[in-house]
mmCIF file with all atom_site columns, C-alpha atoms and ligand atoms in Angstrom:
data_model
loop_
_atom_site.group_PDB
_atom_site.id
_atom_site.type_symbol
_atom_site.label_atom_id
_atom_site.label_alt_id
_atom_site.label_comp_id
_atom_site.label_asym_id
_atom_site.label_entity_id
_atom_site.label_seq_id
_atom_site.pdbx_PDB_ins_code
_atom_site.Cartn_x
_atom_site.Cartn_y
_atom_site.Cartn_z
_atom_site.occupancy
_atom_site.B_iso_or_equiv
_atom_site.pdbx_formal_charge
_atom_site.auth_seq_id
_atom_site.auth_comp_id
_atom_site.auth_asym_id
_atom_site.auth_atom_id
_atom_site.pdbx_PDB_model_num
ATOM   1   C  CA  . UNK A 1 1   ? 63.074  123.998 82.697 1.00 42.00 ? 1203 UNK A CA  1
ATOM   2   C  CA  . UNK A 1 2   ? 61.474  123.608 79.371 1.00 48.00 ? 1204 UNK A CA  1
ATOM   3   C  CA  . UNK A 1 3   ? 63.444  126.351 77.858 1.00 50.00 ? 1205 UNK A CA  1
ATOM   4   C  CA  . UNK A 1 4   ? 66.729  123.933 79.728 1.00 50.00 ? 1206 UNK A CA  1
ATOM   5   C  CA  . UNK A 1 5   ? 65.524  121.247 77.968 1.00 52.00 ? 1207 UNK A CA  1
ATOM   6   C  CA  . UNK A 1 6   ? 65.282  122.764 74.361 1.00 56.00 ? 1208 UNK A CA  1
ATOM   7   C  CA  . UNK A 1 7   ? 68.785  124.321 74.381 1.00 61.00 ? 1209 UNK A CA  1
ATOM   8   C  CA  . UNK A 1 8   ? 70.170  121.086 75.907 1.00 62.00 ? 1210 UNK A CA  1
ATOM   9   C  CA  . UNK A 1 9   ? 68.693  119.153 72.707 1.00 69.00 ? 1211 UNK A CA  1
ATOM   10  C  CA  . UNK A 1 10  ? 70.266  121.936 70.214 1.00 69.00 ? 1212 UNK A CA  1
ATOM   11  C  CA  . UNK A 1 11  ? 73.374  121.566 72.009 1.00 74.00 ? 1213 UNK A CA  1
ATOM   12  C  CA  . UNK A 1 12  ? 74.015  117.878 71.284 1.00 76.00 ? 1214 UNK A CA  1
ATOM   13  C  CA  . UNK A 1 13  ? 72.966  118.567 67.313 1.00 87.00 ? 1215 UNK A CA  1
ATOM   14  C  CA  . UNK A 1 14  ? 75.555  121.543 66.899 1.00 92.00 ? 1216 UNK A CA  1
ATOM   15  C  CA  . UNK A 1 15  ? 78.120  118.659 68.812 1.00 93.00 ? 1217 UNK A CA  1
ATOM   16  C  CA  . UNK A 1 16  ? 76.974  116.205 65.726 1.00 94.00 ? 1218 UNK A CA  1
ATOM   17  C  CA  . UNK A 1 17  ? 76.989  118.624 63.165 1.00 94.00 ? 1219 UNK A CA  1
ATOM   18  C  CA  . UNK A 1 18  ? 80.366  119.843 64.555 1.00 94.00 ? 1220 UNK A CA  1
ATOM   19  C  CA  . UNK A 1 19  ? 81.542  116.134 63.891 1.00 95.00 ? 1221 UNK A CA  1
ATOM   20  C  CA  . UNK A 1 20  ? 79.819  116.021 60.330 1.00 93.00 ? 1222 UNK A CA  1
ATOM   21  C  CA  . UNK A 1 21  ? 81.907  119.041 59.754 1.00 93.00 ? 1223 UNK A CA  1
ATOM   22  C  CA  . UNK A 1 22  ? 84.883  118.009 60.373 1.00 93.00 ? 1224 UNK A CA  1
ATOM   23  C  CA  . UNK A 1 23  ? 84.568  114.612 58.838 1.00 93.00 ? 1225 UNK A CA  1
ATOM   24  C  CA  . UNK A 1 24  ? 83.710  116.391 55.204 1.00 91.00 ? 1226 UNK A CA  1
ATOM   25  C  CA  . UNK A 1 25  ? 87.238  117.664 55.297 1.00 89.00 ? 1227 UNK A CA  1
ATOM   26  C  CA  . UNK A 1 26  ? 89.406  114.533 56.646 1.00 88.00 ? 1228 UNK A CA  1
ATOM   27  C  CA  . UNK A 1 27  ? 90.698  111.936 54.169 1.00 82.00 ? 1229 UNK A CA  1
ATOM   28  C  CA  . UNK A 1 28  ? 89.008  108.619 54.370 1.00 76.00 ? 1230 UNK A CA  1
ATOM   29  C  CA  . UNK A 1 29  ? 92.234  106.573 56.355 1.00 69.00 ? 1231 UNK A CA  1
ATOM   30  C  CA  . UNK A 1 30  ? 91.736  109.673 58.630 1.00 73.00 ? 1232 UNK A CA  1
ATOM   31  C  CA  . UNK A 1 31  ? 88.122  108.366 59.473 1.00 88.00 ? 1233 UNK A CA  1
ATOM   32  C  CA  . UNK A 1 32  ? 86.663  109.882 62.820 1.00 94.00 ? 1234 UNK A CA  1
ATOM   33  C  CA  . UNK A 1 33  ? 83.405  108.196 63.644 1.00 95.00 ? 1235 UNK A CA  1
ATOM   34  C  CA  . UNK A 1 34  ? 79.719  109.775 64.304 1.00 95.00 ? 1236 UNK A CA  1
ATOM   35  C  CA  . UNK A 1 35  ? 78.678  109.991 67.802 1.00 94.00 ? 1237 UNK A CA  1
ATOM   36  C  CA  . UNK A 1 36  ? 75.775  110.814 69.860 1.00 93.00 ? 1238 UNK A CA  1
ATOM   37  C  CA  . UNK A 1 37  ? 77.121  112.878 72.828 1.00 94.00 ? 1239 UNK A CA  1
ATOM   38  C  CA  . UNK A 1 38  ? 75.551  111.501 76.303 1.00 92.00 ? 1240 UNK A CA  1
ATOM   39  C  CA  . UNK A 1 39  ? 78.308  113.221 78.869 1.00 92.00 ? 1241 UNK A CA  1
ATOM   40  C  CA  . UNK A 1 40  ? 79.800  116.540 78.703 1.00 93.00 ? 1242 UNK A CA  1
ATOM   41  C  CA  . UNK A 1 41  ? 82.580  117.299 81.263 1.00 95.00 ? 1243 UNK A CA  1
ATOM   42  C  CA  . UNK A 1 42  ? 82.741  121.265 82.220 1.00 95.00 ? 1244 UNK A CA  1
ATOM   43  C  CA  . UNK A 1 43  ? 86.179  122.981 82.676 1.00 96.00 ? 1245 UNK A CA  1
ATOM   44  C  CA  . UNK A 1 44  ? 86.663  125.742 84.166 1.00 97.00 ? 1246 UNK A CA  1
ATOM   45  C  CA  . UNK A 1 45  ? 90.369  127.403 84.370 1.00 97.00 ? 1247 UNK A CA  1
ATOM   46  C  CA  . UNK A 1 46  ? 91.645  130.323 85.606 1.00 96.00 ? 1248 UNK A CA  1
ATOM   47  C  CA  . UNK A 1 47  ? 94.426  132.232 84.557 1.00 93.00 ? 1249 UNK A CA  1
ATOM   48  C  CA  . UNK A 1 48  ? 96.832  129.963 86.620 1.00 95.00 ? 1250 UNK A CA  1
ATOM   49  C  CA  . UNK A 1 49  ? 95.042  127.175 85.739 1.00 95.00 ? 1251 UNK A CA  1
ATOM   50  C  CA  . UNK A 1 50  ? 96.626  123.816 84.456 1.00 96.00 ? 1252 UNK A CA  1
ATOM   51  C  CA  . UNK A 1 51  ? 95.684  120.474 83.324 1.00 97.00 ? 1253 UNK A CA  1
ATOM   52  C  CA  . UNK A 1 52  ? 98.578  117.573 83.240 1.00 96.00 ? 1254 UNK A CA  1
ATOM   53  C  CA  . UNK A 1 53  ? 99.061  115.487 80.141 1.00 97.00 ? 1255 UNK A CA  1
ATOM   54  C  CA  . UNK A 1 54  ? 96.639  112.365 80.148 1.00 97.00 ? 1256 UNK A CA  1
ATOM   55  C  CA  . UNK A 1 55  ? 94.573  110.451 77.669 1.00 97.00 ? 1257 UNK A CA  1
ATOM   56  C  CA  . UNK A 1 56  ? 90.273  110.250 78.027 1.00 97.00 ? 1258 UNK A CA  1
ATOM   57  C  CA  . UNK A 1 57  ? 89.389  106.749 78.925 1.00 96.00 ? 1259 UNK A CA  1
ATOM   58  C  CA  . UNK A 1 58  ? 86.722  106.919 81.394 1.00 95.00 ? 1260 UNK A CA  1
ATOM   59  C  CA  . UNK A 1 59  ? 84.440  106.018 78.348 1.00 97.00 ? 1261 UNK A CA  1
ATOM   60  C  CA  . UNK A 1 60  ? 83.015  102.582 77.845 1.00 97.00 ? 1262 UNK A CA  1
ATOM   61  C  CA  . UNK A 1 61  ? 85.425  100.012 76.182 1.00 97.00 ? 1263 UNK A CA  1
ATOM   62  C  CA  . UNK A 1 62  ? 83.083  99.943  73.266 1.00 97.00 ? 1264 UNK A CA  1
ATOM   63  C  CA  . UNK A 1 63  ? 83.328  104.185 73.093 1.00 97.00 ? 1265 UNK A CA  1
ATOM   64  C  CA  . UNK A 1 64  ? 87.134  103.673 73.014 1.00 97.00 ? 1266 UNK A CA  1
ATOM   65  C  CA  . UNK A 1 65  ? 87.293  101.144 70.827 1.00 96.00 ? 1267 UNK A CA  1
ATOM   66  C  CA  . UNK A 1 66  ? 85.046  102.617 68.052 1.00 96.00 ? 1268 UNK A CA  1
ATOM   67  C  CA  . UNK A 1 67  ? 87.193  105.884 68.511 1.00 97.00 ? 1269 UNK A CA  1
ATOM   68  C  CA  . UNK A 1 68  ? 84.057  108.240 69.129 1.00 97.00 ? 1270 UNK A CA  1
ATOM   69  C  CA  . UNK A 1 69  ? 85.260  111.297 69.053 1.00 97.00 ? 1271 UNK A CA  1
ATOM   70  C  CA  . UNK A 1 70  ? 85.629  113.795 71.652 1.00 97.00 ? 1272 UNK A CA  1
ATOM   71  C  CA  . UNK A 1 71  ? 84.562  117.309 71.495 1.00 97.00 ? 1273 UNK A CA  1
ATOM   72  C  CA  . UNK A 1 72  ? 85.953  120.538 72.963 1.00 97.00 ? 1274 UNK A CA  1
ATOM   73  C  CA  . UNK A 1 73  ? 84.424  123.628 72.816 1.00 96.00 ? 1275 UNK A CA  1
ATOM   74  C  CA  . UNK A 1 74  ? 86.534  126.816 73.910 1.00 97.00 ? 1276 UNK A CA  1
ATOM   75  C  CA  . UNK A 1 75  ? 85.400  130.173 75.538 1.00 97.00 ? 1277 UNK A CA  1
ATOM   76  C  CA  . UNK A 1 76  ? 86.703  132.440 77.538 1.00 97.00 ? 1278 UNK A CA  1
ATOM   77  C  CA  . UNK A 1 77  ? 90.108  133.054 77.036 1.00 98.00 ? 1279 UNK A CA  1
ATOM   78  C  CA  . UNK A 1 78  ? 92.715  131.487 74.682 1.00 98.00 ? 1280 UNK A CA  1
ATOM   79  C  CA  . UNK A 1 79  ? 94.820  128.463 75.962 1.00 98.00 ? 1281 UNK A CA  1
ATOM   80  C  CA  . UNK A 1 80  ? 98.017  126.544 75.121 1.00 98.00 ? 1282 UNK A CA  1
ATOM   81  C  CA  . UNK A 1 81  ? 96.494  123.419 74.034 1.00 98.00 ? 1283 UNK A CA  1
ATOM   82  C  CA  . UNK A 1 82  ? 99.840  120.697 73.882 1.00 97.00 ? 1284 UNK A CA  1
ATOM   83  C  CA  . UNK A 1 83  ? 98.867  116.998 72.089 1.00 97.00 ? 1285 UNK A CA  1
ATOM   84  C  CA  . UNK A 1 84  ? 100.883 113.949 71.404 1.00 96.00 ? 1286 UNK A CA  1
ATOM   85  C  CA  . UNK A 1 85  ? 101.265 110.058 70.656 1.00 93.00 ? 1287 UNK A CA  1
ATOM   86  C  CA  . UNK A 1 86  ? 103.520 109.574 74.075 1.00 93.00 ? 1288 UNK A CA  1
ATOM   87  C  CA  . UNK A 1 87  ? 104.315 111.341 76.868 1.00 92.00 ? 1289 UNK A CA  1
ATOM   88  C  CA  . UNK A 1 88  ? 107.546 112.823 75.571 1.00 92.00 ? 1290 UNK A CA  1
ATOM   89  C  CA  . UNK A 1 89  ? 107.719 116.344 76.616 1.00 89.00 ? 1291 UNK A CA  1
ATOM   90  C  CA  . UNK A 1 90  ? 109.597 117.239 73.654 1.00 91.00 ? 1292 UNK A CA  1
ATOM   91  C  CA  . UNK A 1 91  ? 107.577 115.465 70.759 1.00 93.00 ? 1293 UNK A CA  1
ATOM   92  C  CA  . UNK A 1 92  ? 104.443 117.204 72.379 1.00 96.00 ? 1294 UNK A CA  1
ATOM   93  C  CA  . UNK A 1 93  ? 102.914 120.282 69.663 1.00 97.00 ? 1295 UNK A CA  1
ATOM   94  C  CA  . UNK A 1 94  ? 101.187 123.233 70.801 1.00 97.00 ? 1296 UNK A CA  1
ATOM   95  C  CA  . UNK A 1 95  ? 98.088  124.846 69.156 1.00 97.00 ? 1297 UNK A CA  1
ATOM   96  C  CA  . UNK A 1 96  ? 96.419  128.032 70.291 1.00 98.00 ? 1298 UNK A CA  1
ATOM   97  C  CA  . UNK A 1 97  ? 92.613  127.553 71.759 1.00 98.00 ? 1299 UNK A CA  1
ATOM   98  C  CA  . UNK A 1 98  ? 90.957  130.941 71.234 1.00 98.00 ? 1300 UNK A CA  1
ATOM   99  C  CA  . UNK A 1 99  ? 86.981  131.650 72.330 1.00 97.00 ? 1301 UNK A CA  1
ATOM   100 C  CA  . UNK A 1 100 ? 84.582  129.986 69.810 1.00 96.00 ? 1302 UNK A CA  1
ATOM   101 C  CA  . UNK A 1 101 ? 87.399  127.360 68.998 1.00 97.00 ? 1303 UNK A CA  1
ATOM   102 C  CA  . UNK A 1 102 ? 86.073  123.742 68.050 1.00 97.00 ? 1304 UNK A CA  1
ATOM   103 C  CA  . UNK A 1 103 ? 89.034  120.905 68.585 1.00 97.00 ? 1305 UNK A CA  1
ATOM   104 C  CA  . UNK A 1 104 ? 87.581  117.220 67.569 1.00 97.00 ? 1306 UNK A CA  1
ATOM   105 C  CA  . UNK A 1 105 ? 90.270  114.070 68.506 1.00 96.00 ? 1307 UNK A CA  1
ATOM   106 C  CA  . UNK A 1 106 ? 88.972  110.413 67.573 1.00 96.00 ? 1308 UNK A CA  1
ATOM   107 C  CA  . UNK A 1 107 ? 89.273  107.524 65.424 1.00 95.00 ? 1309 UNK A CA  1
ATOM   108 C  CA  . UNK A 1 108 ? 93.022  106.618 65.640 1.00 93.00 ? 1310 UNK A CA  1
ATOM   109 C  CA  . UNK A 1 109 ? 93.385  109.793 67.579 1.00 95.00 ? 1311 UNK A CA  1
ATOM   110 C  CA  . UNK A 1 110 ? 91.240  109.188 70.429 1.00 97.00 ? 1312 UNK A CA  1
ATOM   111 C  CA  . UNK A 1 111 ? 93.736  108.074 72.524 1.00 97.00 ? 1313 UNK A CA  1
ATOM   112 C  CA  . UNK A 1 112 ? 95.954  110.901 72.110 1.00 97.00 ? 1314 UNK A CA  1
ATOM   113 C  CA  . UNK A 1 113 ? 97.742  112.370 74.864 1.00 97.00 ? 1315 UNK A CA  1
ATOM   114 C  CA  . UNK A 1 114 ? 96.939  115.992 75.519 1.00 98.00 ? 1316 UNK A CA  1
ATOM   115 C  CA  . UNK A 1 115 ? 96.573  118.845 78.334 1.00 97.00 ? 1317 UNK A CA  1
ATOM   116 C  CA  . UNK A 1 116 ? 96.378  122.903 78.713 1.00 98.00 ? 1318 UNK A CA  1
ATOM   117 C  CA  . UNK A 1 117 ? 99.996  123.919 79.360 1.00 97.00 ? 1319 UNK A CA  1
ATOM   118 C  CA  . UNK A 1 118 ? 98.948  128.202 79.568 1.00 97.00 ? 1320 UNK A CA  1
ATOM   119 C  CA  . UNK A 1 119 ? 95.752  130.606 79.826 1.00 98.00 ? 1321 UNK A CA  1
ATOM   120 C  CA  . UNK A 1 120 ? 96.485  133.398 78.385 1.00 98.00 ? 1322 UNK A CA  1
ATOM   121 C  CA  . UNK A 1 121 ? 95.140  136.167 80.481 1.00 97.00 ? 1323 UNK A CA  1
ATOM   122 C  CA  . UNK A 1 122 ? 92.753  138.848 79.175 1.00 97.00 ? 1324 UNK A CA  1
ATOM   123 C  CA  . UNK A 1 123 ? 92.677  137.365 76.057 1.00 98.00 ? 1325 UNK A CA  1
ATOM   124 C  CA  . UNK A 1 124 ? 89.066  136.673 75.892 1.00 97.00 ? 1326 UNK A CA  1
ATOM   125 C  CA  . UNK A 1 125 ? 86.982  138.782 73.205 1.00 97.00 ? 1327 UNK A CA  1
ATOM   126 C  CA  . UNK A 1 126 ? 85.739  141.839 75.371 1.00 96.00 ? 1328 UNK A CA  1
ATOM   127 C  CA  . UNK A 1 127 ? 82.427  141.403 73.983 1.00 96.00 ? 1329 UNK A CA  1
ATOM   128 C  CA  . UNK A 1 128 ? 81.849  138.497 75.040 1.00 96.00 ? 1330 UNK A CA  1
ATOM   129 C  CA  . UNK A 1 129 ? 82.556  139.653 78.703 1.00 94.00 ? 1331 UNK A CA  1
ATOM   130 C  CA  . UNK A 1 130 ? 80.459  142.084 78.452 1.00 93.00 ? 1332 UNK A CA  1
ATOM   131 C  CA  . UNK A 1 131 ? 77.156  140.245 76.973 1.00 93.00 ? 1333 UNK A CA  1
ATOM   132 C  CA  . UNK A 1 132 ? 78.009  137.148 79.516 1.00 93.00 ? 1334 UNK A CA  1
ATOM   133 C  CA  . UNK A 1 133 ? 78.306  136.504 82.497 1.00 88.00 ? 1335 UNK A CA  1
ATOM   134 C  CA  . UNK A 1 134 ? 81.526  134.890 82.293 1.00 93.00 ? 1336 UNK A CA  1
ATOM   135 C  CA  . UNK A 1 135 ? 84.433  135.664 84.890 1.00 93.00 ? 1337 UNK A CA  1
ATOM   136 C  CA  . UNK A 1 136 ? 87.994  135.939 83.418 1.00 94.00 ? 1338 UNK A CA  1
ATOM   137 C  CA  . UNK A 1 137 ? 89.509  132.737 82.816 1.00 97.00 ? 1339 UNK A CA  1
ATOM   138 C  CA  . UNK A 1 138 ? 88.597  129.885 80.233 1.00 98.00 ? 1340 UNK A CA  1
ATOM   139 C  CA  . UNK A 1 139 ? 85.721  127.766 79.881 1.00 97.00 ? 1341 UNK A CA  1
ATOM   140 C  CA  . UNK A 1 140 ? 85.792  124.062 77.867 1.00 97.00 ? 1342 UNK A CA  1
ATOM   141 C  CA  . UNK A 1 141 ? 82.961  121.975 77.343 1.00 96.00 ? 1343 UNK A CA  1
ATOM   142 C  CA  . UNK A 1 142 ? 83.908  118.714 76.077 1.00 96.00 ? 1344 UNK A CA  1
ATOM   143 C  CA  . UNK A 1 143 ? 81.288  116.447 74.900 1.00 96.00 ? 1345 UNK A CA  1
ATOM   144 C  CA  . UNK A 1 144 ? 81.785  112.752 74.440 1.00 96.00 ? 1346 UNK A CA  1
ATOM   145 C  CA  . UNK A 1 145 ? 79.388  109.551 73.966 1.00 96.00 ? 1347 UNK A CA  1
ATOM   146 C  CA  . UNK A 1 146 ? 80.352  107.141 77.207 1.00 96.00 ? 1348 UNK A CA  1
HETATM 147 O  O1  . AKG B 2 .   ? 90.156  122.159 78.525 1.00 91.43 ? 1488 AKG B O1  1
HETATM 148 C  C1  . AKG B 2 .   ? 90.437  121.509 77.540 1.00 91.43 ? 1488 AKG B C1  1
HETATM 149 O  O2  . AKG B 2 .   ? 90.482  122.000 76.411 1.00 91.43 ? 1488 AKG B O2  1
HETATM 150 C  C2  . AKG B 2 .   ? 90.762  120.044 77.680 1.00 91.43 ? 1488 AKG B C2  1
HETATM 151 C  C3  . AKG B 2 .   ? 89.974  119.362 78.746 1.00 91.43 ? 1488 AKG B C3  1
HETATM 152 C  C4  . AKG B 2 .   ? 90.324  117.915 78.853 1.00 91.43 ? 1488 AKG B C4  1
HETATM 153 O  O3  . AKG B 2 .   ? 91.225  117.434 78.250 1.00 91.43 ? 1488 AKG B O3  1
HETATM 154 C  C5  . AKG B 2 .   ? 89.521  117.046 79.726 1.00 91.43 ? 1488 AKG B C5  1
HETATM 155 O  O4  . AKG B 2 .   ? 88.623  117.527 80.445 1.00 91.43 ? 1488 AKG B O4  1
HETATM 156 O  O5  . AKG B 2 .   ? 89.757  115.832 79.724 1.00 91.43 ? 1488 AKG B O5  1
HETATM 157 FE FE1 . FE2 B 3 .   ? 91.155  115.326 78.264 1.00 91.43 ? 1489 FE2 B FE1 1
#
């Protein structure tokens, strides 16, 4: 429980410092606020697995408004991550999610539109397989301050 405890703690500083990161290489009209991370939702996808374009507002008005970010972490295998400022199938962009992948949205960005279009199958790094105990499919941990 104790040992719980500690790794829970060094989780939410690698989430700030994660944010402090990426704010040291964003422009300053490109702002994305510090947060202290209180929720993290826990995906779990198989290789068939989906999830439909939608925005994250389950936060607190005050969360939304201030833009805190929100913050993904990938594992597992990669993943068609598609983003966008409406639901417009064809404005929507695709990035690659691959195991150890960080993706931050907030500040004017927190509303964005976004879901996980593909798994790629057996694309998670074997090691990690093997020193886990992760089944095949894709893990995300997203961390967020409600
Ligand atoms: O799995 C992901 O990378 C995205 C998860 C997500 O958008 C959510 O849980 O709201
Ligand atoms: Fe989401």
């Amino acid at each position: 429980m104790v040992l719980y405890h500690h790794r829970f703690h060094k989780n939410l500083f690698l989430v700030q410092a994660l944010v402090q990161d990426a704010q040291t290489h964003l422009k300053s009209d490109n702002e994305i606020p510090s947060m202290c991370p209180d929720v993290c939702l826990v995906n779990f996808y198989t290789s068939t697995g989906r999830l439909g374009l939608h925005q994250d507002r389950d936060e607190s008005p005050d969360s939304l408004r201030r833009g805190l970010p929100v913050v993904s972490i990938s594992i597992g295998d990669s993943a068609g991550f598609v983003y966008g400022y409406t639901r417009d199938e064809d404005q929507l962009r695709e990035v690659v999610l691959e195991s150890g992948d960080v993706l931050i949205f907030g500040g004017k960005s927190r509303l964005v539109f976004h879901g996980v279009k593909t798994v790629f199958q057996d694309s998670a790094p074997p090691q990690l397989l093997q020193e886990s105990m992760l089944r095949p499919g894709r893990l995300s941990l997203n961390f967020r301050q409600f």
